[in-house]
XYZ file of C-alpha atoms in Angstrom:
343
model
C -120.853 -3.599 -77.063
C -118.588 -1.750 -78.242
C -116.456 0.880 -76.077
C -116.939 4.405 -76.011
C -113.921 6.472 -77.189
C -112.761 8.472 -74.462
C -110.797 11.409 -75.042
C -107.008 11.434 -73.603
C -106.275 13.509 -70.660
C -105.621 17.468 -71.259
C -101.858 16.912 -70.709
C -101.411 14.070 -73.196
C -103.450 16.020 -75.408
C -101.549 19.202 -75.267
C -98.520 17.090 -75.867
C -100.103 15.698 -78.998
C -100.970 19.041 -80.593
C -97.317 19.999 -79.778
C -95.804 16.614 -81.758
C -98.499 17.511 -84.261
C -97.199 21.277 -85.340
C -93.543 19.861 -85.245
C -94.348 17.218 -87.800
C -96.247 19.574 -89.848
C -93.127 22.015 -89.472
C -91.075 18.805 -90.993
C -93.029 18.479 -94.024
C -96.110 16.028 -92.686
C -99.434 16.635 -92.814
C -101.819 15.726 -90.273
C -105.284 17.132 -90.756
C -108.326 16.555 -88.686
C -107.092 13.851 -86.524
C -106.972 13.312 -82.881
C -105.735 10.500 -80.460
C -108.507 8.703 -78.397
C -109.191 5.597 -76.325
C -111.292 3.066 -78.599
C -112.472 -0.201 -78.585
C -109.031 -1.361 -79.533
C -106.867 0.898 -77.199
C -105.412 4.023 -78.095
C -106.064 4.869 -81.756
C -106.653 7.543 -84.356
C -109.933 9.415 -84.549
C -111.339 12.180 -87.258
C -111.663 15.687 -85.307
C -114.877 16.253 -87.359
C -116.310 12.785 -88.436
C -118.238 15.220 -91.363
C -114.893 16.352 -92.808
C -112.252 13.802 -94.384
C -108.693 13.261 -92.783
C -105.379 12.945 -94.172
C -101.927 11.875 -92.601
C -99.063 11.838 -94.645
C -95.418 11.097 -93.869
C -92.527 12.722 -95.943
C -89.846 10.494 -96.876
C -87.587 12.954 -94.758
C -89.449 11.219 -91.396
C -89.252 7.710 -93.119
C -86.163 6.331 -90.553
C -84.986 2.957 -90.948
C -85.712 0.436 -88.404
C -82.105 -0.709 -88.163
C -81.034 2.573 -87.519
C -82.949 2.509 -83.816
C -80.583 1.774 -81.195
C -81.651 0.814 -77.349
C -80.056 1.326 -74.067
C -82.334 -0.775 -71.886
C -85.835 0.575 -72.794
C -84.113 4.248 -74.107
C -84.973 4.697 -77.494
C -82.521 6.942 -79.877
C -81.782 7.492 -83.769
C -78.180 5.829 -84.338
C -75.598 8.253 -85.949
C -75.830 6.072 -88.791
C -78.867 7.537 -89.723
C -78.940 10.175 -92.517
C -81.818 11.909 -91.046
C -81.223 15.367 -90.098
C -80.775 16.277 -86.585
C -84.145 17.782 -85.769
C -86.101 14.949 -87.927
C -83.993 12.233 -84.983
C -85.560 14.458 -82.092
C -89.022 14.631 -83.947
C -88.853 10.570 -83.791
C -87.428 9.985 -80.802
C -89.924 12.156 -78.708
C -92.439 10.837 -80.680
C -91.603 6.838 -79.589
C -91.026 8.190 -75.956
C -94.354 10.110 -75.860
C -96.845 8.268 -77.816
C -95.716 4.758 -79.200
C -92.654 2.944 -77.531
C -92.395 4.425 -74.149
C -96.198 3.959 -73.543
C -97.223 1.040 -75.677
C -94.071 -1.548 -75.689
C -96.163 -2.882 -72.016
C -99.185 -4.967 -74.389
C -96.030 -6.609 -76.174
C -93.940 -7.483 -73.020
C -97.250 -8.688 -71.561
C -97.776 -11.023 -74.499
C -94.391 -12.284 -74.258
C -94.682 -13.287 -70.809
C -98.284 -15.226 -71.346
C -95.872 -17.282 -73.528
C -93.358 -17.918 -71.138
C -95.965 -18.861 -69.137
C -97.525 -21.515 -71.424
C -97.132 -24.975 -70.907
C -94.456 -27.031 -72.396
C -96.538 -28.633 -75.081
C -98.269 -25.580 -76.390
C -94.912 -23.967 -76.873
C -93.553 -27.009 -78.696
C -96.469 -26.937 -80.970
C -95.741 -23.365 -81.599
C -92.151 -22.792 -82.308
C -91.737 -25.026 -84.821
C -93.660 -26.121 -88.021
C -96.500 -25.467 -89.265
C -97.617 -22.722 -86.982
C -93.823 -21.508 -87.120
C -94.793 -18.639 -84.105
C -91.536 -18.953 -82.426
C -90.746 -15.151 -82.529
C -93.502 -15.007 -79.745
C -91.674 -17.806 -77.643
C -88.398 -15.348 -76.822
C -87.774 -14.341 -73.236
C -88.918 -10.779 -72.668
C -85.954 -8.955 -72.227
C -85.357 -5.106 -73.859
C -84.121 -6.480 -76.925
C -86.904 -9.401 -77.820
C -89.690 -6.976 -76.780
C -88.564 -4.294 -79.275
C -88.067 -6.518 -81.760
C -91.330 -7.865 -81.801
C -92.923 -4.184 -81.034
C -91.261 -2.871 -83.844
C -91.914 -5.823 -86.499
C -95.320 -4.902 -85.924
C -95.140 -1.070 -86.455
C -92.770 -0.684 -89.265
C -93.458 -0.761 -93.320
C -91.608 -1.810 -96.263
C -91.159 1.458 -98.260
C -88.672 1.082 -101.244
C -86.867 -1.868 -100.164
C -86.568 -0.421 -96.686
C -88.207 -1.216 -93.151
C -88.980 2.144 -92.019
C -90.880 3.244 -89.058
C -94.415 5.225 -89.809
C -94.675 7.743 -87.061
C -98.719 8.852 -86.299
C -99.583 6.576 -89.217
C -98.939 3.235 -86.792
C -101.258 4.831 -84.420
C -104.362 3.377 -86.459
C -105.335 0.223 -85.574
C -106.330 -2.707 -87.752
C -110.064 -2.791 -89.721
C -111.256 -2.602 -93.137
C -111.781 0.825 -93.181
C -108.662 2.220 -95.625
C -105.799 1.019 -96.604
C -101.876 2.852 -96.444
C -101.288 4.804 -99.413
C -97.384 4.684 -100.354
C -95.727 6.687 -102.664
C -93.211 9.793 -101.886
C -94.207 9.111 -98.098
C -96.654 7.132 -96.804
C -100.317 7.979 -95.593
C -103.857 7.447 -94.733
C -106.957 9.724 -96.230
C -110.463 9.286 -96.378
C -114.046 10.011 -94.288
C -114.568 7.759 -91.019
C -117.725 7.857 -89.033
C -115.783 6.742 -86.205
C -112.226 5.471 -85.535
C -109.473 5.148 -88.273
C -108.793 1.382 -89.278
C -106.270 0.198 -91.922
C -105.943 -2.746 -92.957
C -102.183 -3.986 -92.854
C -102.067 -6.669 -95.283
C -104.404 -7.012 -98.384
C -103.788 -10.678 -98.410
C -103.780 -12.258 -95.542
C -105.619 -14.505 -92.648
C -106.156 -14.922 -89.014
C -102.928 -17.019 -88.418
C -100.925 -14.687 -90.470
C -102.376 -11.806 -88.533
C -101.537 -13.222 -85.202
C -98.252 -14.496 -86.050
C -97.138 -10.605 -87.104
C -98.896 -8.756 -84.695
C -100.151 -10.630 -81.580
C -104.161 -10.747 -81.797
C -106.940 -12.409 -83.073
C -109.304 -11.291 -85.521
C -111.684 -13.018 -87.968
C -110.580 -12.867 -91.909
C -112.263 -13.572 -94.980
C -109.615 -16.310 -96.213
C -107.827 -18.854 -95.280
C -104.581 -20.051 -96.536
C -103.022 -23.836 -95.814
C -100.121 -24.312 -93.395
C -96.871 -25.036 -94.836
C -96.935 -29.047 -95.383
C -95.432 -31.637 -97.465
C -97.371 -34.594 -99.103
C -94.630 -36.784 -100.042
C -96.993 -39.830 -100.983
C -99.104 -37.180 -103.504
C -96.070 -35.343 -104.236
C -97.307 -31.966 -103.231
C -95.562 -29.661 -101.200
C -97.076 -25.950 -100.104
C -95.230 -23.017 -98.375
C -96.898 -20.366 -97.141
C -95.235 -17.255 -98.474
C -96.457 -13.638 -98.606
C -99.697 -13.598 -100.893
C -99.496 -10.747 -103.486
C -101.302 -10.243 -106.566
C -99.807 -10.280 -109.393
C -100.525 -8.901 -113.033
C -102.029 -11.494 -115.458
C -102.799 -13.898 -112.852
C -106.327 -14.695 -111.217
C -106.321 -13.327 -107.975
C -105.277 -16.026 -105.160
C -103.619 -17.882 -107.665
C -100.133 -19.373 -106.345
C -96.844 -19.890 -108.274
C -96.544 -23.335 -108.796
C -93.374 -25.506 -109.833
C -93.621 -28.775 -111.270
C -90.691 -30.854 -111.243
C -89.967 -34.604 -111.429
C -93.279 -35.256 -110.739
C -93.821 -32.735 -107.704
C -95.994 -29.913 -107.636
C -94.425 -26.875 -105.264
C -96.847 -24.356 -104.565
C -95.960 -20.835 -103.059
C -99.527 -21.080 -101.157
C -102.742 -22.218 -100.944
C -106.276 -20.818 -100.720
C -108.400 -23.149 -98.704
C -111.397 -21.222 -98.238
C -112.919 -17.557 -98.879
C -116.181 -16.240 -97.168
C -117.259 -14.111 -100.251
C -115.784 -16.695 -103.110
C -116.470 -19.981 -101.765
C -116.024 -21.890 -105.003
C -112.793 -20.519 -105.766
C -110.128 -22.332 -103.310
C -111.198 -25.674 -105.094
C -111.155 -24.184 -108.349
C -107.516 -22.706 -108.137
C -106.272 -26.284 -107.174
C -108.046 -28.055 -109.605
C -106.833 -25.872 -112.480
C -103.278 -26.154 -111.201
C -103.771 -30.170 -110.955
C -105.414 -30.161 -114.038
C -102.687 -27.822 -115.720
C -99.851 -30.307 -114.296
C -101.337 -33.712 -115.707
C -102.640 -35.050 -112.554
C -106.453 -36.368 -112.156
C -106.410 -36.821 -108.224
C -107.255 -33.182 -107.446
C -110.271 -34.066 -105.432
C -108.897 -36.506 -103.055
C -105.655 -34.457 -102.556
C -107.537 -31.259 -101.784
C -109.904 -32.696 -99.081
C -106.232 -34.726 -97.656
C -104.633 -30.639 -97.551
C -107.905 -29.485 -95.668
C -107.833 -32.359 -93.414
C -104.073 -32.003 -92.287
C -104.944 -28.286 -91.759
C -107.882 -29.084 -89.672
C -106.113 -31.500 -87.447
C -103.151 -28.866 -87.031
C -105.853 -26.314 -85.524
C -107.817 -28.985 -83.601
C -104.417 -29.619 -81.497
C -104.021 -26.215 -81.045
C -107.563 -25.508 -79.656
C -106.585 -28.660 -77.091
C -103.247 -27.695 -76.107
C -104.652 -24.127 -75.608
C -107.063 -25.303 -72.792
C -104.015 -25.538 -70.334
C -102.435 -22.105 -71.417
C -102.566 -18.779 -69.314
C -106.401 -17.895 -69.804
C -105.973 -14.507 -71.879
C -103.476 -16.716 -74.132
C -105.392 -19.585 -74.398
C -108.780 -17.475 -74.948
C -106.404 -15.588 -78.311
C -105.490 -18.901 -79.285
C -108.677 -20.535 -79.557
C -110.101 -17.280 -81.258
C -107.323 -17.735 -84.009
C -108.069 -21.272 -84.783
C -111.570 -20.787 -84.516
C -111.410 -17.792 -87.137
C -109.232 -19.920 -89.406
C -111.558 -23.383 -89.469
C -114.394 -20.864 -89.704
C -113.064 -19.109 -93.107
C -111.644 -22.795 -94.301
C -115.091 -24.010 -93.835
C -116.413 -21.608 -96.591
C -115.466 -24.036 -99.497
C -118.027 -25.288 -101.436
C -118.140 -26.325 -105.055
C -115.991 -25.172 -107.583
C -115.526 -22.451 -109.948
C -113.242 -22.658 -113.380
C -110.397 -20.471 -113.274
């Protein structure tokens, strides 16, 4: 049963309106949006669901994350930032009142949960193939800030920038970020404004990047090397490329070895696609053992997630439940691998 969205306390709501007024005065657009407590915690909602919303951050308010400075938990924009004094003051006030100042406790809680995890589970997560070591750092102001802002920034014209207000939208399939002459969101929403943080990812990717579990349509392979089969698989960024079929990785064939930038293992909407892609790669490389190797890749991935499931049983309850959900969601998406389609 979904949690009913709740309005904020009048004092917080008044500060929110004052912040939006300053945002607009600095060139931002914030139409028909409000802040409420919903099923995912604090998030963005339409003020009137019968009307479209629009949020747009101008480039002048997209401040580089590496210009943020911290003294314990106090945040300020450093002197190296080219932003104006008023723009710096806006971001500092916004972060203190609505983001970093009130939201970092969730990140700190997750880091503390990992600190309390059994040594065996920490060992499984820290290195290959899960590579979740970023969540195993000692909880201190520096590590908390690194994890918090890593999940609330975006790449824009070669820079990693903070995106005020837009970053308050929680994760979901309702819309995508609009990037160009700034960053924004727009559209019509019956309920909470939800946005896909990344267009090509799986449940493990979401967990590693943002620290929560959510079901995804696709599953991609863990990084691995099958020496006897001459196959190496990375887990690099999965981005559509012109002229290449969707989810088709870069394949380097050299000296009898095939290296893939990533590999789709299953997709709920396209269950015949994963084998089709791998078989095409192997056929183009002159290999005839595609079926057996694909089964082996699936087996290795399943085995690793079974190990994670077992190790999570002794974790603190909240962490254990989240890790079991990540594993279950990943295994579920992997299982959507039936038949083969020509690619």
